[in-house]
Structure formats: structure tokens, C-alpha cells
Amino acid sequence: MITLVPNTWHGATAAAAASTVLPRPAVRCCTAPPEETDSDAWQFKLLLLAVAVGYGTNFPVGRLMNEALPAAASTSGRFLLAALALSPFISRLDRRLIWPAVATGLCDGIGYSAQSLALCDTAAAKVSFLGALTVVVVPCLSAALDGKRLGLASAPQVWLAALLTLGGVGLLEIGDSLDALRAGGVAAGDLWSIVQALGFGTSFYLIGRLISEDDDGAGADQVLPVTAVNVATVAALSALWAVCDGCGVGPLAASSSAGWLVDAGTRDAFALPGALRGDSGGGLLWTGLVTTALVRVGETKGLTRVPQSAASVIVATEPLWASAFGLLLLGEGLDPQCVVGGALVVAACVVSGLEPAAVRAALPFLPGGVGSR
């Protein structure tokens, strides 16, 4: 049977949702990965690794763009370029998938906008690690809205992944949170990072619902059309944000960047196509055409050829690449506490993609395990 599976956004959050569906933010139609020879399999695994590396660059490059542009302008420019690149596929979309693609795009739009805001004042690696909170968001939504059974015996990987994630996030947060509380507030970037996880997690949940309701499938030819509509929806939502921020409308009137569309000078410098001529031009082209449009095409190919268990491990390396590029491009280092916290989050992403039987075999003392009988 052909099923609908989400295309990964970005690896850590993607892999974190792997216990429910395969990774990341656009909807994808695919069949189960076919049997591959060893010579073929490593090529597709390398392709997925390249995808994880590409997504990992989004975080430090996003920070660099936010130093030259308002967050709304950089997000809007990135997704407008990506939407234009993928637009030829929109006309091929099956009408049954229009609203699912738009709905997940709206959720992803919230996630990407929050991610961009978080990157204004939070380390790239930390934003990436906190995004893995989807490992908690997706199962919670499934349990609350669908009554899905998530007992320790039936879904041990969910509980173990959640425990690892919460422990990792606790280590990532404890220092900054205490400093922020002493200063009389909460770190805004950390809050936006959590909103990022809520947006992406809700998208994964909606896709999971779509999978469970899909009996006949829509065909593998819908992979790129649905991705294109998803990205176009994100572009539309981020454009609305850019207009409101640029014109200083409503609550955005108080933002530090409000009014940049009103002034002719800043409008030419911050909006497309003028922004491509500035310091942020390379970043916009990279994140828009390469790591949002091109990488998704490669990711789609890789995820149809690599088993979920292997794919979830590979894409879980994304925050590690975000950390590496953050150090290389921004000079951002992580203290030992954050390194341990990040390692726990990556471990949670890997665990979330395991089969329950594998977890019970490794931990026989769990309910349902051999040692519990």
C-alpha cells in the first residue's frame, strides 16, 4: 500500500517524530523502501547524510542572515525562493491532498518563523537541539486527541525517548534559565525554540493522521507536488509576517524591525530582489534553493530507499552538524553541560525510531520484556 510520509525539515526534529512517522515537514508519498544491494544502499545513506549536513547549516546561516536582515525578511525571502524553485510541481497535485498539504504548511510556517526568531539571540546548536522536543509533542497529541495507547509496555521507545529528551533539554536550559530568572524574565530565544517544536510536532501529528486514514494511497508521483504546496504555504505565511512586520501592523508595531517596508531604503535592502545583492544574498540563495528546495528533492529520494531505522539514525546527526557549523561560521562553542544535553537529545532521536520489540529486548526489565515475566 502506498502511504503518505512527512518529508524531513530538518533532521533532529524529523527523527524525533520517527516513532509516529518518518521525518520532516512536507508531506511525501512513497512506497516501502525496496530491497537494495549493498552497493546501492550506501549511496542512499550518504545522500541522507548529505541532507542532514545541509539541514545542519540552516541554523548558523540563519543566524548570519538575521544579523543583516529582519527575521521576517530572511524567512520570507528564503521560502519565496524555495517556492519558486518547486512551483513547477504544484500543478501535478492530487486535489485530495490540497488541504492536508496546506494544513501541514501552516504548522511548518509557524515552526520556521519561530525558528528564525529564536536564532536572533540563541546559539544555532541550542535551537536545533531544542527543536527535538517534537519527540514529546507528537506522542502527547496522539494520546490526547486520538486516545492512542502509549503505555510503557506497548510503546517503550516513546517513554525512553521522552525521558532522554527532557533530561537533555534540562541540561541545555538550566544555566540560561537561571540567569534569565535572576534577570526577571525568561530567555525569549528559548521560548521561540519551543514554539518551533510545537509547530513542527503538530505538522508531524497531522501527517500521521493522514497516513492512518489513507487506504488507497495517492501515488509516488505526489511526492514533489505536495512538498511544493507545503513550501508555498510556508512562503505565504512568512510573507504575511514580513508585510505586517515591515509595515508595523498590530502587535508587530513594537518590534525593533517594524517599518522596514515603509522606508524606501530599507525596503530595497531587505526585500527581494534587493536583498540578494547584500551581505545576506548568499545565505538566502543557499537556504532557499539548496537546503530547502534541492535538499528536499534529495531527501525524498533517500527516504524511499533507506529503511526507517537507518534513516532515523542518519538524520538524527543534524544537530551535531548544526553545532559544528555554528563553531566554524560563528565561533559558537558549547560548554560541557550543553554537550551532554545535546548528546541526550540526539540519543532520544535515535531511540524514537526503534521498534518497541528492540527496546524491550535491550531493556528486559521493562513491562513486556523478557526479564519482567
Short mmCIF file of C-alpha atoms in Angstrom, two decimals:
data_model
loop_
_atom_site.label_atom_id
_atom_site.label_comp_id
_atom_site.label_asym_id
_atom_site.label_seq_id
_atom_site.Cartn_x
_atom_site.Cartn_y
_atom_site.Cartn_z
CA MET A 1 0.00 0.00 0.00
CA ILE A 2 1.22 3.50 -0.77
CA THR A 3 1.34 5.78 2.26
CA LEU A 4 1.90 9.43 2.93
CA VAL A 5 5.00 10.23 4.91
CA PRO A 6 6.37 13.61 6.02
CA ASN A 7 9.44 14.99 4.36
CA THR A 8 12.04 15.99 6.93
CA TRP A 9 12.61 19.59 7.67
CA HIS A 10 15.43 19.40 9.44
CA GLY A 11 16.86 16.17 10.84
CA ALA A 12 16.66 16.28 14.60
CA THR A 13 13.03 17.24 14.77
CA ALA A 14 12.36 14.90 11.91
CA ALA A 15 13.95 11.92 13.53
CA ALA A 16 12.32 12.79 16.81
CA ALA A 17 8.94 12.12 15.23
CA ALA A 18 10.06 8.87 13.69
CA SER A 19 8.19 6.79 16.24
CA THR A 20 4.97 8.06 14.65
CA VAL A 21 6.02 8.72 11.05
CA LEU A 22 9.19 9.20 9.08
CA PRO A 23 10.99 12.60 9.32
CA ARG A 24 10.12 16.21 8.47
CA PRO A 25 7.84 18.98 7.31
CA ALA A 26 6.35 18.46 3.86
CA VAL A 27 4.07 15.56 3.08
CA ARG A 28 5.58 12.83 0.99
CA CYS A 29 4.00 9.86 -0.77
CA CYS A 30 6.11 6.78 -1.03
CA THR A 31 6.12 3.05 -1.02
CA ALA A 32 8.09 0.99 1.48
CA PRO A 33 11.84 1.13 0.79
CA PRO A 34 12.69 -1.56 -1.77
CA GLU A 35 15.41 -4.11 -1.25
CA GLU A 36 18.75 -2.61 -2.25
CA THR A 37 22.10 -4.19 -2.91
CA ASP A 38 24.95 -3.14 -0.62
CA SER A 39 26.43 -1.06 -3.44
CA ASP A 40 23.16 0.85 -3.78
CA ALA A 41 22.32 1.19 -0.09
CA TRP A 42 25.43 3.10 0.92
CA GLN A 43 24.82 5.65 -1.84
CA PHE A 44 21.37 6.49 -0.49
CA LYS A 45 22.66 6.55 3.08
CA LEU A 46 25.34 9.01 2.00
CA LEU A 47 22.61 11.03 0.31
CA LEU A 48 20.67 11.20 3.59
CA LEU A 49 23.85 12.14 5.43
CA ALA A 50 24.34 15.00 2.97
CA VAL A 51 20.73 16.02 3.69
CA ALA A 52 21.45 16.08 7.44
CA VAL A 53 24.58 18.17 6.81
CA GLY A 54 22.60 20.56 4.63
CA TYR A 55 19.86 21.00 7.21
CA GLY A 56 22.52 21.49 9.87
CA THR A 57 23.86 24.52 8.01
CA ASN A 58 20.45 26.22 8.16
CA PHE A 59 20.87 27.20 11.79
CA PRO A 60 24.19 29.11 11.69
CA VAL A 61 23.42 30.53 8.24
CA GLY A 62 20.04 31.64 9.60
CA ARG A 63 21.79 33.46 12.42
CA LEU A 64 24.08 35.19 9.95
CA MET A 65 21.12 36.27 7.81
CA ASN A 66 19.34 37.64 10.88
CA GLU A 67 22.33 39.88 11.54
CA ALA A 68 21.82 41.52 8.15
CA LEU A 69 18.02 41.28 7.78
CA PRO A 70 14.93 41.34 9.99
CA ALA A 71 13.91 37.77 10.86
CA ALA A 72 10.67 38.19 8.90
CA ALA A 73 12.55 39.32 5.79
CA SER A 74 15.08 36.47 5.89
CA THR A 75 12.40 33.81 6.43
CA SER A 76 10.15 35.24 3.73
CA GLY A 77 12.99 35.57 1.23
CA ARG A 78 14.22 32.04 1.86
CA PHE A 79 10.85 30.40 1.32
CA LEU A 80 9.86 32.58 -1.61
CA LEU A 81 12.97 31.38 -3.45
CA ALA A 82 12.26 27.77 -2.46
CA ALA A 83 8.60 28.03 -3.50
CA LEU A 84 9.56 29.45 -6.89
CA ALA A 85 12.05 26.62 -7.43
CA LEU A 86 9.45 23.95 -6.62
CA SER A 87 6.46 25.70 -8.25
CA PRO A 88 6.52 23.64 -11.50
CA PHE A 89 5.36 20.63 -9.47
CA ILE A 90 2.27 22.28 -7.96
CA SER A 91 0.03 21.68 -10.99
CA ARG A 92 0.52 17.91 -10.60
CA LEU A 93 -1.00 17.81 -7.11
CA ASP A 94 -3.89 15.41 -6.48
CA ARG A 95 -6.85 17.51 -5.31
CA ARG A 96 -7.39 15.19 -2.35
CA LEU A 97 -4.07 16.35 -0.94
CA ILE A 98 -4.53 20.11 -1.26
CA TRP A 99 -5.85 20.78 2.24
CA PRO A 100 -3.52 18.32 4.01
CA ALA A 101 -0.57 19.98 2.28
CA VAL A 102 -1.80 23.46 3.21
CA ALA A 103 -2.55 22.46 6.83
CA THR A 104 0.90 21.00 7.38
CA GLY A 105 2.39 24.01 5.62
CA LEU A 106 0.68 26.37 8.07
CA CYS A 107 2.08 24.41 11.02
CA ASP A 108 5.51 24.33 9.43
CA GLY A 109 5.26 28.06 8.75
CA ILE A 110 4.78 28.67 12.47
CA GLY A 111 7.71 26.37 13.20
CA TYR A 112 10.06 28.03 10.72
CA SER A 113 9.06 31.55 11.81
CA ALA A 114 9.66 30.67 15.45
CA GLN A 115 12.98 29.09 14.49
CA SER A 116 14.08 32.29 12.76
CA LEU A 117 13.11 34.40 15.78
CA ALA A 118 14.94 32.03 18.11
CA LEU A 119 18.10 32.34 16.04
CA CYS A 120 18.15 36.10 16.64
CA ASP A 121 19.59 35.66 20.14
CA THR A 122 20.12 31.94 20.74
CA ALA A 123 23.04 29.72 19.69
CA ALA A 124 22.37 27.78 16.50
CA ALA A 125 23.16 24.41 18.09
CA LYS A 126 20.83 25.07 21.02
CA VAL A 127 17.92 25.99 18.73
CA SER A 128 18.49 22.76 16.81
CA PHE A 129 18.64 20.64 19.97
CA LEU A 130 15.50 22.23 21.46
CA GLY A 131 13.67 21.55 18.21
CA ALA A 132 13.88 17.85 19.08
CA LEU A 133 11.14 18.41 21.66
CA THR A 134 8.86 17.11 18.91
CA VAL A 135 9.73 13.70 20.35
CA VAL A 136 7.40 14.68 23.21
CA VAL A 137 4.89 16.79 21.25
CA VAL A 138 3.86 14.14 18.71
CA PRO A 139 3.05 11.32 21.16
CA CYS A 140 1.26 13.74 23.50
CA LEU A 141 -1.01 14.93 20.69
CA SER A 142 -1.67 11.34 19.63
CA ALA A 143 -2.61 10.35 23.17
CA ALA A 144 -4.71 13.45 23.91
CA LEU A 145 -6.63 13.72 20.62
CA ASP A 146 -6.73 10.13 19.35
CA GLY A 147 -6.65 8.17 22.57
CA LYS A 148 -3.58 6.33 21.31
CA ARG A 149 -2.21 3.85 23.84
CA LEU A 150 1.24 4.91 24.94
CA GLY A 151 1.82 2.57 27.86
CA LEU A 152 5.33 1.59 28.85
CA ALA A 153 4.67 -1.95 27.65
CA SER A 154 3.20 -1.00 24.25
CA ALA A 155 5.42 2.00 23.40
CA PRO A 156 8.64 1.86 25.47
CA GLN A 157 10.57 3.79 22.81
CA VAL A 158 8.30 6.83 23.32
CA TRP A 159 8.87 6.92 27.07
CA LEU A 160 12.60 6.34 26.80
CA ALA A 161 12.94 8.99 24.08
CA ALA A 162 10.87 11.45 26.12
CA LEU A 163 12.99 10.81 29.22
CA LEU A 164 16.22 11.33 27.29
CA THR A 165 14.84 14.47 25.64
CA LEU A 166 13.65 16.04 28.88
CA GLY A 167 16.98 15.25 30.55
CA GLY A 168 18.88 16.71 27.61
CA VAL A 169 16.74 19.85 27.44
CA GLY A 170 17.11 20.26 31.20
CA LEU A 171 20.89 20.31 30.86
CA LEU A 172 20.69 22.69 27.89
CA GLU A 173 18.40 25.06 29.73
CA ILE A 174 19.41 25.09 33.38
CA GLY A 175 22.20 27.66 33.12
CA ASP A 176 20.47 30.14 30.80
CA SER A 177 17.12 29.75 32.53
CA LEU A 178 18.57 30.53 35.95
CA ASP A 179 20.36 33.58 34.54
CA ALA A 180 17.15 34.74 32.85
CA LEU A 181 15.09 34.25 36.01
CA ARG A 182 17.62 36.22 38.04
CA ALA A 183 17.23 39.00 35.46
CA GLY A 184 13.46 38.89 35.94
CA GLY A 185 12.40 37.09 32.76
CA VAL A 186 12.71 34.05 30.52
CA ALA A 187 15.06 33.79 27.54
CA ALA A 188 12.92 34.72 24.51
CA GLY A 189 15.01 32.62 22.12
CA ASP A 190 14.43 29.52 24.20
CA LEU A 191 10.67 30.10 24.19
CA TRP A 192 10.67 30.54 20.41
CA SER A 193 12.68 27.31 20.10
CA ILE A 194 9.91 25.51 21.99
CA VAL A 195 7.24 27.10 19.76
CA GLN A 196 9.29 25.79 16.83
CA ALA A 197 8.93 22.26 18.20
CA LEU A 198 5.19 22.73 18.74
CA GLY A 199 4.71 23.87 15.13
CA PHE A 200 6.71 21.05 13.59
CA GLY A 201 5.30 18.50 16.03
CA THR A 202 1.73 19.43 15.11
CA SER A 203 2.64 19.06 11.44
CA PHE A 204 4.01 15.57 12.07
CA TYR A 205 0.87 14.67 14.01
CA LEU A 206 -1.42 15.81 11.17
CA ILE A 207 0.62 13.80 8.70
CA GLY A 208 0.35 10.77 10.96
CA ARG A 209 -3.44 11.16 10.94
CA LEU A 210 -3.37 11.36 7.15
CA ILE A 211 -1.35 8.17 6.96
CA SER A 212 -3.80 6.28 9.15
CA GLU A 213 -6.75 7.43 7.02
CA ASP A 214 -5.10 6.70 3.66
CA ASP A 215 -6.36 3.36 2.35
CA ASP A 216 -5.60 3.55 -1.34
CA GLY A 217 -2.67 5.98 -1.38
CA ALA A 218 -2.12 8.84 -3.76
CA GLY A 219 0.85 7.53 -5.69
CA ALA A 220 4.57 8.15 -5.60
CA ASP A 221 4.13 10.86 -8.23
CA GLN A 222 2.69 13.11 -5.49
CA VAL A 223 5.97 13.40 -3.59
CA LEU A 224 7.18 16.68 -5.05
CA PRO A 225 3.76 18.26 -5.71
CA VAL A 226 2.79 18.00 -2.04
CA THR A 227 6.21 19.25 -0.97
CA ALA A 228 5.83 22.19 -3.36
CA VAL A 229 2.41 23.17 -1.94
CA ASN A 230 3.72 22.79 1.61
CA VAL A 231 6.66 25.11 0.88
CA ALA A 232 4.40 27.57 -0.96
CA THR A 233 2.13 27.72 2.11
CA VAL A 234 5.13 28.42 4.35
CA ALA A 235 6.18 31.13 1.89
CA ALA A 236 2.71 32.73 2.00
CA LEU A 237 2.60 32.71 5.81
CA SER A 238 6.11 34.14 6.13
CA ALA A 239 5.26 36.79 3.52
CA LEU A 240 2.26 37.83 5.63
CA TRP A 241 4.57 38.08 8.63
CA ALA A 242 7.03 40.16 6.59
CA VAL A 243 4.29 42.56 5.45
CA CYS A 244 2.95 43.02 8.98
CA ASP A 245 6.43 43.49 10.42
CA GLY A 246 7.57 45.67 7.55
CA CYS A 247 4.54 47.95 7.86
CA GLY A 248 4.47 47.90 11.66
CA VAL A 249 0.94 46.48 11.82
CA GLY A 250 -0.75 45.45 15.06
CA PRO A 251 1.41 43.92 17.79
CA LEU A 252 4.40 43.94 15.43
CA ALA A 253 4.42 47.74 15.56
CA ALA A 254 6.54 47.46 18.71
CA SER A 255 9.17 45.17 17.17
CA SER A 256 12.68 46.51 16.68
CA SER A 257 12.46 45.98 12.91
CA ALA A 258 8.96 47.44 12.41
CA GLY A 259 8.52 49.70 9.38
CA TRP A 260 11.29 48.43 7.13
CA LEU A 261 8.88 48.13 4.18
CA VAL A 262 7.72 51.71 4.59
CA ASP A 263 11.16 53.23 4.16
CA ALA A 264 12.38 53.05 0.55
CA GLY A 265 16.00 52.46 1.54
CA THR A 266 15.41 49.54 3.89
CA ARG A 267 12.73 48.10 1.61
CA ASP A 268 15.23 47.87 -1.25
CA ALA A 269 17.90 46.38 1.02
CA PHE A 270 15.74 43.86 2.90
CA ALA A 271 13.16 42.68 0.32
CA LEU A 272 13.78 40.57 -2.78
CA PRO A 273 15.43 41.05 -5.17
CA GLY A 274 17.49 43.77 -3.45
CA ALA A 275 18.40 41.52 -0.52
CA LEU A 276 20.25 39.19 -2.90
CA ARG A 277 22.76 41.97 -3.59
CA GLY A 278 23.57 42.48 0.09
CA ASP A 279 25.54 40.56 2.70
CA SER A 280 22.65 38.14 3.14
CA GLY A 281 22.36 37.26 -0.57
CA GLY A 282 24.49 34.14 -0.37
CA GLY A 283 22.62 32.90 2.69
CA LEU A 284 19.23 33.43 1.04
CA LEU A 285 20.29 31.53 -2.07
CA TRP A 286 21.82 28.73 0.00
CA THR A 287 18.90 28.20 2.38
CA GLY A 288 16.22 28.85 -0.24
CA LEU A 289 17.45 26.98 -3.30
CA VAL A 290 19.82 24.42 -1.81
CA THR A 291 18.83 23.42 1.73
CA THR A 292 15.09 23.98 1.33
CA ALA A 293 14.35 23.09 -2.31
CA LEU A 294 17.19 20.92 -3.64
CA VAL A 295 17.85 19.09 -0.37
CA ARG A 296 14.19 18.12 -0.09
CA VAL A 297 14.33 16.51 -3.51
CA GLY A 298 17.39 14.51 -2.49
CA GLU A 299 15.84 13.67 0.85
CA THR A 300 12.72 12.34 -0.83
CA LYS A 301 14.85 10.01 -2.93
CA GLY A 302 16.89 8.84 0.04
CA LEU A 303 13.96 8.18 2.35
CA THR A 304 12.30 5.94 -0.24
CA ARG A 305 15.44 3.78 -0.40
CA VAL A 306 16.68 3.62 3.20
CA PRO A 307 14.79 1.72 5.94
CA GLN A 308 13.25 3.90 8.65
CA SER A 309 15.51 2.53 11.40
CA ALA A 310 18.64 3.51 9.50
CA ALA A 311 17.19 6.79 8.23
CA SER A 312 16.23 7.97 11.73
CA VAL A 313 19.81 7.44 12.94
CA ILE A 314 21.31 9.30 9.98
CA VAL A 315 19.03 12.34 10.14
CA ALA A 316 19.48 12.47 13.93
CA THR A 317 23.01 13.74 13.28
CA GLU A 318 21.61 17.09 12.09
CA PRO A 319 22.07 18.99 15.41
CA LEU A 320 25.65 17.73 15.53
CA TRP A 321 26.27 19.34 12.15
CA ALA A 322 24.48 22.48 13.35
CA SER A 323 26.90 22.58 16.29
CA ALA A 324 29.91 22.03 14.04
CA PHE A 325 28.91 24.75 11.56
CA GLY A 326 27.95 27.06 14.43
CA LEU A 327 31.51 26.72 15.74
CA LEU A 328 33.02 27.10 12.27
CA LEU A 329 30.93 30.03 10.99
CA LEU A 330 30.04 31.84 14.21
CA GLY A 331 32.63 30.74 16.72
CA GLU A 332 29.83 29.39 18.94
CA GLY A 333 31.07 26.80 21.38
CA LEU A 334 29.14 24.60 23.81
CA ASP A 335 30.09 24.12 27.44
CA PRO A 336 30.37 20.53 28.74
CA GLN A 337 26.88 20.69 30.22
CA CYS A 338 25.36 21.55 26.84
CA VAL A 339 27.43 18.88 25.10
CA VAL A 340 25.99 16.21 27.41
CA GLY A 341 22.49 17.65 26.99
CA GLY A 342 22.83 17.65 23.22
CA ALA A 343 24.09 14.06 23.25
CA LEU A 344 21.00 13.01 25.22
CA VAL A 345 18.74 14.75 22.70
CA VAL A 346 20.43 13.01 19.75
CA ALA A 347 20.12 9.69 21.59
CA ALA A 348 16.40 10.40 22.04
CA CYS A 349 16.03 10.99 18.30
CA VAL A 350 17.66 7.63 17.59
CA VAL A 351 15.61 5.78 20.22
CA SER A 352 12.34 7.22 18.92
CA GLY A 353 12.87 5.39 15.63
CA LEU A 354 13.39 1.98 17.22
CA GLU A 355 10.82 -0.78 17.19
CA PRO A 356 9.21 -1.49 20.59
CA ALA A 357 10.47 -5.08 20.47
CA ALA A 358 14.05 -3.88 20.05
CA VAL A 359 13.75 -1.61 23.11
CA ARG A 360 12.22 -4.39 25.20
CA ALA A 361 14.99 -6.76 24.13
CA ALA A 362 17.67 -4.24 25.12
CA LEU A 363 15.92 -3.40 28.41
CA PRO A 364 14.35 -6.68 29.56
CA PHE A 365 13.28 -5.22 32.93
CA LEU A 366 10.62 -3.08 31.19
CA PRO A 367 6.98 -4.23 31.25
CA GLY A 368 6.59 -6.79 28.48
CA GLY A 369 10.31 -7.51 28.42
CA VAL A 370 11.80 -10.96 28.94
CA GLY A 371 13.09 -10.08 32.39
CA SER A 372 9.71 -8.81 33.57
CA ARG A 373 7.99 -12.16 33.24
#
